[in-house]
Amino acid sequence: VFRSAQSVTVRGPDSARHLATLGWRGETQVIGDPALSLPPGPSAEQGEVLMAPLNTDGNLFGGSDAAVLSAFAAEARRLIGLGMPVTLMASFPEDDRWILELERMIDVPVGYFCGYESLDSTLSRISAASLVVGERLHASILAAAMRTPFVAVAYRPKTLDFVRSVGAEHLSIRADQMGELERVVDSVLDDTDAVVKAIASAVEPLVDLQQLHALAIADLLHDHTSK
C-alpha cells in the first residue's frame, strides 16, 4: 500500500521512525497535524487560561489519572490566586464528568466552556486565550494552529510526537512528571511573545508543506476524474 502511494506523510518525527521499524524503507515526510492549517484568529493581550483535561482509565504514562487531575486542580488554584481567570474546557462529552470532579477539587470559582458544541467557538476561545494547558492532544494542536501559547501534558507517545513536530518539547511534560507543571507554565507565561514567535516559525513551514501536498492531491484527483 505504501509503495503504491503518491507520497507518504506523517504528523511527527516519531511516526516516521515508527514506520521505519515496521519495515517501510521509502521516503517519509513530516508535514504536521492537518489541523495546523486552520487559519489563526485574533489574539488577546490578557486572556483566560484554558485547561483541557481527560480521563484515560489508567492508560497513560505513570498509570494515574488521579495524579494528573490533582496537578491540574493545584495549578488552577495557583493561577486563580495570581489573578488569572481559568476555564475548564470539555473537548468531548465524556470530559464533563471529570471537569465536575476538577471543579470540586479546585474549590474556588472556575469557568467552564463546552468546546465540543462548536469548532468555531472553540477556535475563537483558544485564539483569545493567554495559555492552553492541554491533556487533550488537540487542545494543544489547535493552540499551535491559533498561535496561542500552550503546555501539552503528554499522556501517551502521540503527544510527544506532536510537540517534537513543532519544536515544542520544552512546552510539554509527561503525565508521570506532573510535578513539573508549575515550572513549565511559569516559563511560558514569563516569555509569551517568544513562545508565540517560536510556535509560528515552526508551524508555518508545516502549513506550507500541507498546502503543497493538498495541491498535488487535487491535481491527481482532477486528472483521474477528467479521464
Short mmCIF file of N, CA and C in Angstrom, two decimals, residues 101-215:
data_model
loop_
_atom_site.label_atom_id
_atom_site.label_comp_id
_atom_site.label_asym_id
_atom_site.label_seq_id
_atom_site.Cartn_x
_atom_site.Cartn_y
_atom_site.Cartn_z
N GLU A 101 -15.49 16.85 38.55
CA GLU A 101 -14.60 16.42 39.62
C GLU A 101 -13.51 17.45 39.87
N LEU A 102 -12.96 18.01 38.79
CA LEU A 102 -11.94 19.04 38.93
C LEU A 102 -12.50 20.28 39.63
N GLU A 103 -13.71 20.67 39.27
CA GLU A 103 -14.33 21.83 39.92
C GLU A 103 -14.43 21.63 41.42
N ARG A 104 -14.78 20.41 41.84
CA ARG A 104 -14.85 20.11 43.28
C ARG A 104 -13.47 20.19 43.93
N MET A 105 -12.47 19.70 43.21
CA MET A 105 -11.11 19.71 43.75
C MET A 105 -10.54 21.12 43.82
N ILE A 106 -10.85 21.95 42.84
CA ILE A 106 -10.33 23.32 42.83
C ILE A 106 -10.95 24.14 43.95
N ASP A 107 -12.27 24.00 44.12
CA ASP A 107 -13.00 24.59 45.27
C ASP A 107 -12.93 26.11 45.33
N VAL A 108 -12.69 26.76 44.22
CA VAL A 108 -12.84 28.21 44.08
C VAL A 108 -13.50 28.43 42.72
N PRO A 109 -14.12 29.60 42.48
CA PRO A 109 -14.82 29.81 41.21
C PRO A 109 -13.91 29.60 40.00
N VAL A 110 -14.37 28.79 39.06
CA VAL A 110 -13.62 28.48 37.85
C VAL A 110 -14.62 28.39 36.70
N GLY A 111 -14.21 28.80 35.51
CA GLY A 111 -15.11 28.80 34.37
C GLY A 111 -15.24 27.44 33.71
N TYR A 112 -16.26 27.32 32.88
CA TYR A 112 -16.49 26.09 32.10
C TYR A 112 -16.83 26.49 30.67
N PHE A 113 -16.24 25.77 29.71
CA PHE A 113 -16.55 26.00 28.30
C PHE A 113 -16.77 24.66 27.62
N CYS A 114 -17.90 24.55 26.92
CA CYS A 114 -18.26 23.31 26.22
C CYS A 114 -17.68 23.36 24.80
N GLY A 115 -16.45 22.91 24.66
CA GLY A 115 -15.77 23.02 23.38
C GLY A 115 -16.33 22.13 22.30
N TYR A 116 -16.94 21.03 22.67
CA TYR A 116 -17.39 20.08 21.66
C TYR A 116 -18.67 20.51 20.94
N GLU A 117 -19.30 21.59 21.37
CA GLU A 117 -20.53 22.03 20.72
C GLU A 117 -20.29 22.80 19.43
N SER A 118 -19.15 23.48 19.32
CA SER A 118 -18.89 24.31 18.15
C SER A 118 -17.39 24.47 17.93
N LEU A 119 -16.92 24.02 16.77
CA LEU A 119 -15.50 24.19 16.45
C LEU A 119 -15.15 25.67 16.33
N ASP A 120 -16.01 26.46 15.67
CA ASP A 120 -15.72 27.89 15.50
C ASP A 120 -15.58 28.59 16.85
N SER A 121 -16.49 28.27 17.78
CA SER A 121 -16.41 28.89 19.11
C SER A 121 -15.16 28.45 19.85
N THR A 122 -14.80 27.18 19.67
CA THR A 122 -13.59 26.67 20.32
C THR A 122 -12.35 27.36 19.79
N LEU A 123 -12.27 27.53 18.47
CA LEU A 123 -11.12 28.20 17.88
C LEU A 123 -11.04 29.65 18.35
N SER A 124 -12.18 30.32 18.43
CA SER A 124 -12.18 31.70 18.91
C SER A 124 -11.71 31.78 20.35
N ARG A 125 -12.17 30.85 21.17
CA ARG A 125 -11.81 30.85 22.59
C ARG A 125 -10.31 30.56 22.76
N ILE A 126 -9.80 29.59 22.00
CA ILE A 126 -8.38 29.25 22.10
C ILE A 126 -7.53 30.40 21.58
N SER A 127 -7.97 31.02 20.49
CA SER A 127 -7.21 32.13 19.91
C SER A 127 -7.07 33.29 20.89
N ALA A 128 -8.12 33.52 21.70
CA ALA A 128 -8.12 34.65 22.63
C ALA A 128 -7.51 34.31 23.98
N ALA A 129 -7.13 33.06 24.20
CA ALA A 129 -6.58 32.65 25.50
C ALA A 129 -5.14 33.10 25.67
N SER A 130 -4.75 33.30 26.92
CA SER A 130 -3.35 33.58 27.22
C SER A 130 -2.51 32.31 27.19
N LEU A 131 -3.14 31.19 27.54
CA LEU A 131 -2.43 29.92 27.65
C LEU A 131 -3.44 28.79 27.57
N VAL A 132 -3.05 27.71 26.91
CA VAL A 132 -3.83 26.47 26.91
C VAL A 132 -2.99 25.39 27.58
N VAL A 133 -3.54 24.77 28.61
CA VAL A 133 -2.90 23.62 29.25
C VAL A 133 -3.72 22.41 28.82
N GLY A 134 -3.17 21.63 27.91
CA GLY A 134 -3.96 20.58 27.30
C GLY A 134 -3.45 19.18 27.55
N GLU A 135 -4.27 18.39 28.23
CA GLU A 135 -4.01 16.96 28.23
C GLU A 135 -4.65 16.36 26.97
N ARG A 136 -5.81 16.86 26.59
CA ARG A 136 -6.38 16.51 25.30
C ARG A 136 -5.41 16.98 24.22
N LEU A 137 -4.98 16.07 23.36
CA LEU A 137 -3.94 16.40 22.39
C LEU A 137 -4.35 17.55 21.49
N HIS A 138 -5.58 17.52 20.97
CA HIS A 138 -5.94 18.56 20.01
C HIS A 138 -6.20 19.91 20.66
N ALA A 139 -6.29 19.98 21.97
CA ALA A 139 -6.29 21.29 22.61
C ALA A 139 -4.95 21.98 22.34
N SER A 140 -3.86 21.23 22.45
CA SER A 140 -2.53 21.79 22.18
C SER A 140 -2.32 22.02 20.69
N ILE A 141 -2.80 21.09 19.85
CA ILE A 141 -2.63 21.26 18.40
C ILE A 141 -3.38 22.50 17.92
N LEU A 142 -4.63 22.67 18.38
CA LEU A 142 -5.40 23.84 17.98
C LEU A 142 -4.78 25.13 18.53
N ALA A 143 -4.19 25.05 19.72
CA ALA A 143 -3.47 26.21 20.25
C ALA A 143 -2.31 26.58 19.34
N ALA A 144 -1.56 25.59 18.89
CA ALA A 144 -0.46 25.87 17.97
C ALA A 144 -0.98 26.47 16.67
N ALA A 145 -2.09 25.96 16.18
CA ALA A 145 -2.68 26.49 14.95
C ALA A 145 -3.10 27.94 15.12
N MET A 146 -3.60 28.28 16.31
CA MET A 146 -4.05 29.65 16.59
C MET A 146 -2.91 30.54 17.06
N ARG A 147 -1.70 30.00 17.15
CA ARG A 147 -0.52 30.73 17.64
C ARG A 147 -0.72 31.19 19.08
N THR A 148 -1.33 30.31 19.88
CA THR A 148 -1.55 30.57 21.30
C THR A 148 -0.56 29.75 22.12
N PRO A 149 0.08 30.32 23.12
CA PRO A 149 0.99 29.54 23.96
C PRO A 149 0.27 28.35 24.58
N PHE A 150 0.97 27.24 24.69
CA PHE A 150 0.35 26.04 25.26
C PHE A 150 1.37 25.27 26.09
N VAL A 151 0.84 24.45 26.99
CA VAL A 151 1.62 23.43 27.70
C VAL A 151 0.89 22.12 27.46
N ALA A 152 1.55 21.20 26.80
CA ALA A 152 0.95 19.92 26.45
C ALA A 152 1.31 18.88 27.50
N VAL A 153 0.29 18.28 28.10
CA VAL A 153 0.50 17.20 29.07
C VAL A 153 0.47 15.89 28.28
N ALA A 154 1.62 15.29 28.12
CA ALA A 154 1.73 14.09 27.27
C ALA A 154 1.30 12.86 28.05
N TYR A 155 0.13 12.35 27.71
CA TYR A 155 -0.35 11.16 28.41
C TYR A 155 0.01 9.89 27.66
N ARG A 156 0.28 10.02 26.35
CA ARG A 156 0.72 8.89 25.53
C ARG A 156 1.75 9.40 24.53
N PRO A 157 2.44 8.50 23.82
CA PRO A 157 3.51 8.93 22.91
C PRO A 157 3.05 9.88 21.81
N LYS A 158 1.79 9.84 21.40
CA LYS A 158 1.35 10.69 20.29
C LYS A 158 1.51 12.17 20.62
N THR A 159 1.38 12.54 21.88
CA THR A 159 1.57 13.94 22.25
C THR A 159 3.02 14.35 22.07
N LEU A 160 3.94 13.49 22.45
CA LEU A 160 5.36 13.78 22.27
C LEU A 160 5.70 13.89 20.79
N ASP A 161 5.08 13.04 19.97
CA ASP A 161 5.29 13.10 18.52
C ASP A 161 4.87 14.47 18.00
N PHE A 162 3.73 14.97 18.47
CA PHE A 162 3.26 16.28 18.01
C PHE A 162 4.21 17.39 18.44
N VAL A 163 4.53 17.48 19.74
CA VAL A 163 5.35 18.62 20.19
C VAL A 163 6.72 18.60 19.52
N ARG A 164 7.25 17.41 19.23
CA ARG A 164 8.52 17.35 18.52
C ARG A 164 8.38 17.84 17.09
N SER A 165 7.20 17.65 16.50
CA SER A 165 6.99 18.10 15.12
C SER A 165 7.02 19.62 15.01
N VAL A 166 6.73 20.34 16.10
CA VAL A 166 6.74 21.80 16.07
C VAL A 166 7.84 22.37 16.97
N GLY A 167 8.82 21.56 17.31
CA GLY A 167 9.95 22.02 18.10
C GLY A 167 9.56 22.53 19.47
N ALA A 168 8.53 21.93 20.07
CA ALA A 168 7.99 22.47 21.32
C ALA A 168 8.07 21.46 22.45
N GLU A 169 9.06 20.60 22.45
CA GLU A 169 9.17 19.62 23.52
C GLU A 169 9.32 20.29 24.88
N HIS A 170 9.92 21.49 24.88
CA HIS A 170 10.08 22.23 26.14
C HIS A 170 8.76 22.78 26.65
N LEU A 171 7.71 22.74 25.83
CA LEU A 171 6.39 23.18 26.25
C LEU A 171 5.51 22.01 26.67
N SER A 172 6.12 20.89 26.99
CA SER A 172 5.35 19.71 27.35
C SER A 172 5.94 19.04 28.58
N ILE A 173 5.09 18.28 29.26
CA ILE A 173 5.53 17.42 30.35
C ILE A 173 4.80 16.09 30.19
N ARG A 174 5.42 15.02 30.65
CA ARG A 174 4.75 13.73 30.63
C ARG A 174 3.81 13.62 31.82
N ALA A 175 2.79 12.78 31.66
CA ALA A 175 1.79 12.63 32.71
C ALA A 175 2.36 12.02 33.98
N ASP A 176 3.53 11.41 33.88
CA ASP A 176 4.17 10.88 35.09
C ASP A 176 5.20 11.85 35.67
N GLN A 177 5.15 13.12 35.20
CA GLN A 177 6.07 14.15 35.71
C GLN A 177 5.29 15.43 36.04
N MET A 178 4.11 15.27 36.64
CA MET A 178 3.24 16.41 36.86
C MET A 178 3.80 17.43 37.85
N GLY A 179 4.81 17.03 38.61
CA GLY A 179 5.46 17.99 39.49
C GLY A 179 6.14 19.12 38.74
N GLU A 180 6.33 18.95 37.42
CA GLU A 180 6.96 19.98 36.58
C GLU A 180 5.96 20.98 36.02
N LEU A 181 4.66 20.76 36.26
CA LEU A 181 3.66 21.59 35.60
C LEU A 181 3.81 23.07 35.94
N GLU A 182 3.94 23.40 37.20
CA GLU A 182 4.06 24.81 37.59
C GLU A 182 5.26 25.47 36.92
N ARG A 183 6.39 24.78 36.92
CA ARG A 183 7.61 25.36 36.32
C ARG A 183 7.42 25.64 34.84
N VAL A 184 6.84 24.69 34.10
CA VAL A 184 6.68 24.86 32.66
C VAL A 184 5.64 25.95 32.36
N VAL A 185 4.54 25.97 33.12
CA VAL A 185 3.54 27.03 32.95
C VAL A 185 4.17 28.39 33.17
N ASP A 186 4.94 28.54 34.23
CA ASP A 186 5.57 29.84 34.52
C ASP A 186 6.56 30.23 33.43
N SER A 187 7.30 29.27 32.91
CA SER A 187 8.27 29.58 31.85
C SER A 187 7.58 30.10 30.60
N VAL A 188 6.39 29.59 30.32
CA VAL A 188 5.64 30.07 29.17
C VAL A 188 5.05 31.45 29.44
N LEU A 189 4.44 31.64 30.61
CA LEU A 189 3.82 32.92 30.94
C LEU A 189 4.85 34.03 31.07
N ASP A 190 6.08 33.68 31.45
CA ASP A 190 7.13 34.69 31.60
C ASP A 190 7.67 35.18 30.27
N ASP A 191 7.42 34.46 29.19
CA ASP A 191 8.02 34.84 27.90
C ASP A 191 7.06 34.48 26.76
N THR A 192 5.82 34.96 26.86
CA THR A 192 4.81 34.53 25.88
C THR A 192 5.13 35.02 24.47
N ASP A 193 5.68 36.21 24.33
CA ASP A 193 5.98 36.72 22.98
C ASP A 193 6.96 35.80 22.26
N ALA A 194 8.00 35.38 22.97
CA ALA A 194 8.99 34.49 22.35
C ALA A 194 8.37 33.13 22.03
N VAL A 195 7.51 32.65 22.92
CA VAL A 195 6.85 31.36 22.69
C VAL A 195 5.98 31.43 21.45
N VAL A 196 5.20 32.52 21.31
CA VAL A 196 4.32 32.67 20.15
C VAL A 196 5.14 32.73 18.86
N LYS A 197 6.23 33.48 18.87
CA LYS A 197 7.07 33.57 17.67
C LYS A 197 7.67 32.22 17.31
N ALA A 198 8.10 31.46 18.32
CA ALA A 198 8.68 30.15 18.06
C ALA A 198 7.64 29.19 17.50
N ILE A 199 6.42 29.24 18.05
CA ILE A 199 5.35 28.38 17.55
C ILE A 199 5.06 28.72 16.09
N ALA A 200 4.93 30.01 15.79
CA ALA A 200 4.62 30.43 14.43
C ALA A 200 5.71 30.01 13.45
N SER A 201 6.97 30.18 13.84
CA SER A 201 8.06 29.84 12.93
C SER A 201 8.16 28.35 12.68
N ALA A 202 7.66 27.52 13.62
CA ALA A 202 7.67 26.07 13.43
C ALA A 202 6.44 25.60 12.66
N VAL A 203 5.30 26.26 12.90
CA VAL A 203 4.05 25.81 12.29
C VAL A 203 3.96 26.23 10.82
N GLU A 204 4.39 27.42 10.50
CA GLU A 204 4.18 27.95 9.15
C GLU A 204 4.84 27.11 8.06
N PRO A 205 6.07 26.61 8.24
CA PRO A 205 6.62 25.73 7.20
C PRO A 205 5.83 24.43 7.03
N LEU A 206 5.27 23.91 8.13
CA LEU A 206 4.45 22.70 8.03
C LEU A 206 3.16 22.98 7.26
N VAL A 207 2.57 24.16 7.50
CA VAL A 207 1.36 24.54 6.76
C VAL A 207 1.68 24.65 5.27
N ASP A 208 2.84 25.22 4.94
CA ASP A 208 3.24 25.32 3.54
C ASP A 208 3.35 23.93 2.90
N LEU A 209 3.95 23.00 3.63
CA LEU A 209 4.07 21.62 3.13
C LEU A 209 2.70 20.99 2.93
N GLN A 210 1.80 21.22 3.89
CA GLN A 210 0.45 20.65 3.77
C GLN A 210 -0.25 21.21 2.54
N GLN A 211 -0.07 22.49 2.28
CA GLN A 211 -0.70 23.08 1.10
C GLN A 211 -0.14 22.50 -0.19
N LEU A 212 1.16 22.29 -0.23
CA LEU A 212 1.78 21.68 -1.41
C LEU A 212 1.24 20.29 -1.66
N HIS A 213 1.13 19.49 -0.60
CA HIS A 213 0.60 18.13 -0.75
C HIS A 213 -0.88 18.15 -1.12
N ALA A 214 -1.63 19.10 -0.56
CA ALA A 214 -3.05 19.20 -0.90
C ALA A 214 -3.22 19.54 -2.37
N LEU A 215 -2.40 20.46 -2.88
CA LEU A 215 -2.48 20.82 -4.30
C LEU A 215 -2.11 19.64 -5.19
#
